mmCIF file of C-alpha atoms in Angstrom:
data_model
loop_
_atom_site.group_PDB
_atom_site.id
_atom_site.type_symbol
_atom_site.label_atom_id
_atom_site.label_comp_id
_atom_site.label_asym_id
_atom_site.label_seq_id
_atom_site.Cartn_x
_atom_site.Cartn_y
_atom_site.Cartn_z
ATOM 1 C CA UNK A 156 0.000 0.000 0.000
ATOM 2 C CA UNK A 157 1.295 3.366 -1.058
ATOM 3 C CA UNK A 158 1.785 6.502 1.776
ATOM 4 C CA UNK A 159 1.930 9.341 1.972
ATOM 5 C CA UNK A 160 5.322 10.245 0.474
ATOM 6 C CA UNK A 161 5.019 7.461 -2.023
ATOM 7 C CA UNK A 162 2.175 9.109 -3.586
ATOM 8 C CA UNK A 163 3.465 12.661 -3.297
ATOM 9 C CA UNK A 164 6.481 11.346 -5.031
ATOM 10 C CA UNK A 165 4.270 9.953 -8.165
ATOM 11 C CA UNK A 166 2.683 13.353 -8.418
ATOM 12 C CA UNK A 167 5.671 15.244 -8.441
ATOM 13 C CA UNK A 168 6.592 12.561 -11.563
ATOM 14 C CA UNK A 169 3.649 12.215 -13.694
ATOM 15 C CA UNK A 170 2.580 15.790 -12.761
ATOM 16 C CA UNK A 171 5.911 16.705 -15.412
ATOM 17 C CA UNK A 172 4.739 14.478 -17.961
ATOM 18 C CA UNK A 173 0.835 15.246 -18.474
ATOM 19 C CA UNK A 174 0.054 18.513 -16.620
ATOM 20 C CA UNK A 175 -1.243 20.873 -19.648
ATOM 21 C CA UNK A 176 -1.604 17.466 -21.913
ATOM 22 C CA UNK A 177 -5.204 17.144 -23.231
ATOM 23 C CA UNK A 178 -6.981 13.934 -23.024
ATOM 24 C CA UNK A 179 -8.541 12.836 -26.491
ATOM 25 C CA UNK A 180 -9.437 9.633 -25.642
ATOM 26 C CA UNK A 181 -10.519 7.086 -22.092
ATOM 27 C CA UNK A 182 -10.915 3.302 -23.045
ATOM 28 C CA UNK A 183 -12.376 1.822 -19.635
ATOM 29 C CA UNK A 184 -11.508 -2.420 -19.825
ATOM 30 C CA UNK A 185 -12.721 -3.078 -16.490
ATOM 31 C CA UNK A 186 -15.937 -1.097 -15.424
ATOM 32 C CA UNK A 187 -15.271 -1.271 -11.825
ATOM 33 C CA UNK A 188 -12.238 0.673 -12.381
ATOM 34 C CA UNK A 189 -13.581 3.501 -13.980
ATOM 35 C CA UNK A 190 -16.384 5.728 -11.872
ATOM 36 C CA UNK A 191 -18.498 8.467 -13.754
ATOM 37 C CA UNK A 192 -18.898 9.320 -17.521
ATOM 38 C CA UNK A 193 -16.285 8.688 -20.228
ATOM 39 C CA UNK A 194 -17.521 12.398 -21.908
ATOM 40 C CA UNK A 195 -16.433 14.339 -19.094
ATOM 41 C CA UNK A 196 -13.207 13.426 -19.312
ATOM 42 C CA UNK A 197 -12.039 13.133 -23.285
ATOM 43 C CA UNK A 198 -11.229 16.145 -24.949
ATOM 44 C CA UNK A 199 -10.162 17.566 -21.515
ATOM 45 C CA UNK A 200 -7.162 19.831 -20.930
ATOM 46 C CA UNK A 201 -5.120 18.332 -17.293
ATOM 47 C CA UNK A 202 -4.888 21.669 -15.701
ATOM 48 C CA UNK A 203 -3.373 20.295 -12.340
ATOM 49 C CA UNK A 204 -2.300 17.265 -10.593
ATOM 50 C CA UNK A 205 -3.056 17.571 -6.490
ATOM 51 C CA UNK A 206 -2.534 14.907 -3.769
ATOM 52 C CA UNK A 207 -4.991 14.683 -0.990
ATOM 53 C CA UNK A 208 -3.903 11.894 1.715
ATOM 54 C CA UNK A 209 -3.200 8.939 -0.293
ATOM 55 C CA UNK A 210 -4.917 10.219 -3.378
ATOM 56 C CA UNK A 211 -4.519 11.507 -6.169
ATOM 57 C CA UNK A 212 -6.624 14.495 -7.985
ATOM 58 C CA UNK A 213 -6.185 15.193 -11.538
ATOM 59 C CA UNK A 214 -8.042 18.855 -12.098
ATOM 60 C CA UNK A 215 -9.769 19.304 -15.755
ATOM 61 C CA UNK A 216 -10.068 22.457 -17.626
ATOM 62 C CA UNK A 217 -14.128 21.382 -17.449
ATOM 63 C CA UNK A 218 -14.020 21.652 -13.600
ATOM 64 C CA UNK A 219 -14.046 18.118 -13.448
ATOM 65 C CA UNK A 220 -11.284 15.885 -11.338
ATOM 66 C CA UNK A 221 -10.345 12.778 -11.253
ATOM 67 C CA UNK A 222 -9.715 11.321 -7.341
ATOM 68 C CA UNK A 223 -7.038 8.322 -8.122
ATOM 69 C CA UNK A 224 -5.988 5.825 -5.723
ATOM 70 C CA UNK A 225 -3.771 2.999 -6.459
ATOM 71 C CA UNK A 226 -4.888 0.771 -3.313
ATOM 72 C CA UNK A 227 -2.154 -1.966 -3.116
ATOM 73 C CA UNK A 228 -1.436 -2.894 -6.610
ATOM 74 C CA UNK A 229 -2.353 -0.012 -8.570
ATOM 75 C CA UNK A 230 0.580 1.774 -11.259
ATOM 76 C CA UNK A 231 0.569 4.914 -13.291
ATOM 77 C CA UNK A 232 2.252 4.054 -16.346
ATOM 78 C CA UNK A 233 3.238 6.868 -18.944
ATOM 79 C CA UNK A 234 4.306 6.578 -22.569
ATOM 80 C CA UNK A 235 5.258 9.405 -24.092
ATOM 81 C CA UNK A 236 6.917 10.363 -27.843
ATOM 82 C CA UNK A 237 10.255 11.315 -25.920
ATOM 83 C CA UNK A 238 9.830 10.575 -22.078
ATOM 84 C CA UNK A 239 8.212 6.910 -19.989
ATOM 85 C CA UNK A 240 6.754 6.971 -16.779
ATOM 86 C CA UNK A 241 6.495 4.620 -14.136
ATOM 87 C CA UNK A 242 4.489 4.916 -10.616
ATOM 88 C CA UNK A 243 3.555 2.598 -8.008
ATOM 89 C CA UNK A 244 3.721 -1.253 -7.617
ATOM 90 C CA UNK A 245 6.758 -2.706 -9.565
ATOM 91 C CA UNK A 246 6.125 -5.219 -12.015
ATOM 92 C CA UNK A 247 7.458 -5.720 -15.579
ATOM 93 C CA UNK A 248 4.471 -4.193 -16.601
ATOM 94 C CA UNK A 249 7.081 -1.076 -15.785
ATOM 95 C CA UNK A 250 8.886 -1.979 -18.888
ATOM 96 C CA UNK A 251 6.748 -4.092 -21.659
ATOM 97 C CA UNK A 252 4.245 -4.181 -24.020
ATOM 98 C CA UNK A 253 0.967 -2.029 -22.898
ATOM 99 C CA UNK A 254 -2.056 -2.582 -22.229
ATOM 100 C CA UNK A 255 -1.148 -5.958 -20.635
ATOM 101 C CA UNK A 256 -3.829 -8.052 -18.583
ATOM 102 C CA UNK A 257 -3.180 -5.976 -15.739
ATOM 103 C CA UNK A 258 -4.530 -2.646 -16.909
ATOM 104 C CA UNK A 259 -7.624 -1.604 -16.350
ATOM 105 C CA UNK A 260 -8.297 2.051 -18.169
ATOM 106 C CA UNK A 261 -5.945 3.799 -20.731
ATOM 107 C CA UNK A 262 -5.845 7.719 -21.446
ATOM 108 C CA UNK A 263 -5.029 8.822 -25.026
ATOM 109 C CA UNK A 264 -3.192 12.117 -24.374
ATOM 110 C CA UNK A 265 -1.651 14.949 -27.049
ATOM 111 C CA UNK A 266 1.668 13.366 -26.076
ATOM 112 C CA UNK A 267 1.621 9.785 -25.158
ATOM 113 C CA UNK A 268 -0.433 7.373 -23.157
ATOM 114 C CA UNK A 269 -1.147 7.206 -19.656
ATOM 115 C CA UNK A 270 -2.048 3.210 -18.019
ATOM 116 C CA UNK A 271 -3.855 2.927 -14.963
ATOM 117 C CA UNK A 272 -3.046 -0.742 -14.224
ATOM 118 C CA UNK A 273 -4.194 -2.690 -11.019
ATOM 119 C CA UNK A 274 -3.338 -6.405 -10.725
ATOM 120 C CA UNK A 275 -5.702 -6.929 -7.261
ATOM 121 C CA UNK A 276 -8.768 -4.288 -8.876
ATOM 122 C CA UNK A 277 -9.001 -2.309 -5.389
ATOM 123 C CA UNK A 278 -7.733 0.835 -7.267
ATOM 124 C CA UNK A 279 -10.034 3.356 -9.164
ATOM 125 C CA UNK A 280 -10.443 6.274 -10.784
ATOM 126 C CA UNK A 281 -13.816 8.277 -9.825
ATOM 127 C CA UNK A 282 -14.846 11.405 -11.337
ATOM 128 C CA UNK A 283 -15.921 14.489 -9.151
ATOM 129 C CA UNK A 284 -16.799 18.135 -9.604
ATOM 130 C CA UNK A 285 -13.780 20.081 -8.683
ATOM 131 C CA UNK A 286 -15.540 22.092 -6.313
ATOM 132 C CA UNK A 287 -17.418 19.141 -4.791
ATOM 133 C CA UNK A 288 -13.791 17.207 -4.053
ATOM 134 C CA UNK A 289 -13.917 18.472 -0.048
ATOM 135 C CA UNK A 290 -17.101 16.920 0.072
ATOM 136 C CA UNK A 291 -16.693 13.343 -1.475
ATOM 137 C CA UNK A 292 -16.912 10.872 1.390
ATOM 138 C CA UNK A 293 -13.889 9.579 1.384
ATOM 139 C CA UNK A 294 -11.955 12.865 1.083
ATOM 140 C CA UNK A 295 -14.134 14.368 3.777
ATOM 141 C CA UNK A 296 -13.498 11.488 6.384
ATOM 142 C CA UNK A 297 -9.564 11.805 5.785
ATOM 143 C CA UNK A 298 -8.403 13.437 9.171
ATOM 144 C CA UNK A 299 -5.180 16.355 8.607
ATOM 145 C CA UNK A 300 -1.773 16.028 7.503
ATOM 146 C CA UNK A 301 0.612 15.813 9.831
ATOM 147 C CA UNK A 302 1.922 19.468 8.929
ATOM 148 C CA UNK A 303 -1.210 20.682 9.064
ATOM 149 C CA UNK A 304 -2.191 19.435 12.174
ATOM 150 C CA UNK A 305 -1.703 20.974 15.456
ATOM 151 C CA UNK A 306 -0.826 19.255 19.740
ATOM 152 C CA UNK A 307 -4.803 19.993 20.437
ATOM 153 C CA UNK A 308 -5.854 18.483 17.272
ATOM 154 C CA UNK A 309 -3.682 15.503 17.089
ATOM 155 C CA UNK A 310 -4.568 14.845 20.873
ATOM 156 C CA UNK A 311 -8.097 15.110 20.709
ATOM 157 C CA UNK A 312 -8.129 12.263 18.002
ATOM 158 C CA UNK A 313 -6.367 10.351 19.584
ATOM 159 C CA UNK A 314 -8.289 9.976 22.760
ATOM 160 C CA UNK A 315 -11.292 8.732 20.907
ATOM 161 C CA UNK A 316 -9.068 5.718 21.102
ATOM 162 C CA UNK A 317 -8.086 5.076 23.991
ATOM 163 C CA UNK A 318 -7.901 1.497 24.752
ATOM 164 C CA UNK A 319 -6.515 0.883 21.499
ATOM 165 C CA UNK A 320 -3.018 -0.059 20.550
ATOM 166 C CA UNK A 321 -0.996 3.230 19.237
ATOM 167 C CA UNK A 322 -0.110 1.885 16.190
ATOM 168 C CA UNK A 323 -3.331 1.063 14.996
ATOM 169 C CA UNK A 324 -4.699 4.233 16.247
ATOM 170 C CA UNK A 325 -2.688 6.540 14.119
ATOM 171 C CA UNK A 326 -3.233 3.944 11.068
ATOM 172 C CA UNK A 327 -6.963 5.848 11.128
ATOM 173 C CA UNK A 328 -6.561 8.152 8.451
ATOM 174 C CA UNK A 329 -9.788 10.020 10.267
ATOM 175 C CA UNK A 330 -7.018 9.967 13.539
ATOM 176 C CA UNK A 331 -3.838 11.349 10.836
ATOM 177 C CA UNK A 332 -3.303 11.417 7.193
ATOM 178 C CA UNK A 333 -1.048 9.817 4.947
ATOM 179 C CA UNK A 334 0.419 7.231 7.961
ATOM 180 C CA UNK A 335 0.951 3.776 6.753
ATOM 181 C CA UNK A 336 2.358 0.686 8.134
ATOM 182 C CA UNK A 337 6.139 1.532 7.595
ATOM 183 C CA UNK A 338 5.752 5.678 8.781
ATOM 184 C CA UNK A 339 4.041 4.636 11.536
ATOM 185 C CA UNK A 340 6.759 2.116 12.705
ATOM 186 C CA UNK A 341 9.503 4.837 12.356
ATOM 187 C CA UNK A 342 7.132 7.672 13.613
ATOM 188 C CA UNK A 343 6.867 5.364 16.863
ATOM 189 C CA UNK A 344 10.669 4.660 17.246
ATOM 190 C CA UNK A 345 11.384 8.659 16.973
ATOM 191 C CA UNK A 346 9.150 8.683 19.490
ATOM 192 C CA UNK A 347 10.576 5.952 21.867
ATOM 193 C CA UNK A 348 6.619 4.744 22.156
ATOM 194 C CA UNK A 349 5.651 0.887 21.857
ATOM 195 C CA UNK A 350 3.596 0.481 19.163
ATOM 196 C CA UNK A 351 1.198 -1.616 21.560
ATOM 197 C CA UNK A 352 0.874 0.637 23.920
ATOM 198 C CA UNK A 353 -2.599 2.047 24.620
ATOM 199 C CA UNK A 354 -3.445 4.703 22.973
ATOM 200 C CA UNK A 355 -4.828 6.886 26.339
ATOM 201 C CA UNK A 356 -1.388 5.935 28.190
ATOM 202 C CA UNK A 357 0.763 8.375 26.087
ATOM 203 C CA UNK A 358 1.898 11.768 27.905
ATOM 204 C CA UNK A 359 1.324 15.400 26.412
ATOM 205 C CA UNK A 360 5.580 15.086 25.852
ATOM 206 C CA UNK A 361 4.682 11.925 23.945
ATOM 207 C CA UNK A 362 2.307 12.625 21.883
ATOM 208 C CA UNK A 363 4.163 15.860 21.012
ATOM 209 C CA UNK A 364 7.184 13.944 19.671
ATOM 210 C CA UNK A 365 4.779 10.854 18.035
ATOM 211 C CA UNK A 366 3.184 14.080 15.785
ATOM 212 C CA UNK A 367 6.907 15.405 15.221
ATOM 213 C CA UNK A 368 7.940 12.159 14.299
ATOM 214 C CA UNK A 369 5.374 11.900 11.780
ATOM 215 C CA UNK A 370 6.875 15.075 10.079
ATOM 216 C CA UNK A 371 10.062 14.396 9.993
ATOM 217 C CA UNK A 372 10.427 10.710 8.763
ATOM 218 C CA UNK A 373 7.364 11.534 6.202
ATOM 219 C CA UNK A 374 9.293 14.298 4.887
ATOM 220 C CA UNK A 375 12.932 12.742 4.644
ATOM 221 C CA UNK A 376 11.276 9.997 2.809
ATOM 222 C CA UNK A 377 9.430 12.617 0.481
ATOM 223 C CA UNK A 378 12.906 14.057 -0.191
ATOM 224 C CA UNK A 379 14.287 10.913 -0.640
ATOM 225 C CA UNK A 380 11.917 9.961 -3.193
ATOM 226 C CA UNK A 381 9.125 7.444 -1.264
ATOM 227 C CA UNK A 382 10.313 4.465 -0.130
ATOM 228 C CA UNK A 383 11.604 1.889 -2.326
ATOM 229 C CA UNK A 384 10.904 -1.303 -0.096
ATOM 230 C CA UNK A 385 9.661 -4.145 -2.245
ATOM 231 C CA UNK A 386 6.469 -2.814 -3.557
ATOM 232 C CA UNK A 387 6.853 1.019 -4.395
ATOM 233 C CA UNK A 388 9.453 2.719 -6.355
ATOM 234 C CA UNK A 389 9.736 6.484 -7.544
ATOM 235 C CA UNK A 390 9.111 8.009 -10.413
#
């Protein structure tokens, strides 16, 4: 499963490659994957390419975005005149013939191709009004990022938790965004916190350095370029 930094790091990649591109064509080969109608996306300019939590949003000229999330096995494949493209779960779909068995909706751009391929099929692409984005359910339950998130607000969340392992608390992306399984781990060693401790046994000086902890190992891994630990590699 991509985090946080993983996913900023594909948006910082593919945003080079198709920002300003226009879209002439969407060919949707699994209908699960593909959420809302084909014509309000073809013959759209990509004006911007946002992350919010663990997803990504891909603005339209038309007002229209597309909220992508790659789940566990999703990839963001580009092929371009001059340039390739490869995000998310590493497989030699990375370097051969496309489409492949594996992907799941193609965009025909100005300058290339873009794959959205997802071995497991948890991945999609939904389609939202850009102004309606803060209101989707699933972007409306995500909690703050850690940089945007203050002491009060981090400890307030997690006291609705309180007999709950640590861990698993701040793996609640209504508790913190963008914390997966490996930030969490190295959020909790900054910290010097067991990661199954209860959640209501931390200290005020605890919590304070579990939230800074967050910070800093998201950001040295966003500077790094995401983490490339057997499943997710950079752009």
């Amino acid at each position: 499963m991509p985090e946080l930094p993983e996913v900023e790091t594909i948006k910082r990649g593919l945003s080079g490659f198709i920002k300003g591109a226009r879209i002439t064509r969407v060919s949707v080969l699994c209908e699960k994957s593909f959420i809302g109608p084909l014509e309000a996306v073809e013959n759209q300019k990509i004006k911007d390419v946002r992350r919010k939590g663990k997803a990504l949003l891909v603005d339209l000229e038309n007002g229209i975005t597309m909220l992508i999330h790659l789940r566990m096995t999703g990839q963001l494949i580009y092929r371009g005149k001059n340039n390739n493209f490869a995000g998310g779960h590493p497989t030699d779909s990375f370097f051969t013939e496309l489409p492949n068995k594996q992907t799941r909706v193609i965009f025909e751009l100005e300058n290339g191709k873009l794959f959205f391929n997802d071995q497991r099929k948890f991945g999609f692409v939904k389609l939202l009004e850009t102004a309606e984005v803060e209101n989707d359910k699933f972007i409306k339950s995500l909690a703050k990022e850690p940089w945007d998130m203050s002491f009060e607000e981090f400890k307030k969340n997690l006291q609705r938790h309180k007999s709950q392992p640590i861990k698993a608390t701040i793996l609640d992306q209504k508790v913190i965004a963008g914390v997966g399984n490996i930030y969490a781990d190295e959020s909790l060693f900054f910290a010097k916190v067991h990661p199954k401790r209860e959640t209501g046994s931390l200290t005020d000086e605890e919590i304070k350095n579990l939230l800074e902890g967050t910070r800093k190992t998201m950001q040295a891994s966003i500077d790094s370029g995401g983490s490339t630990m057997a499943t997710y590699v950079k752009a």
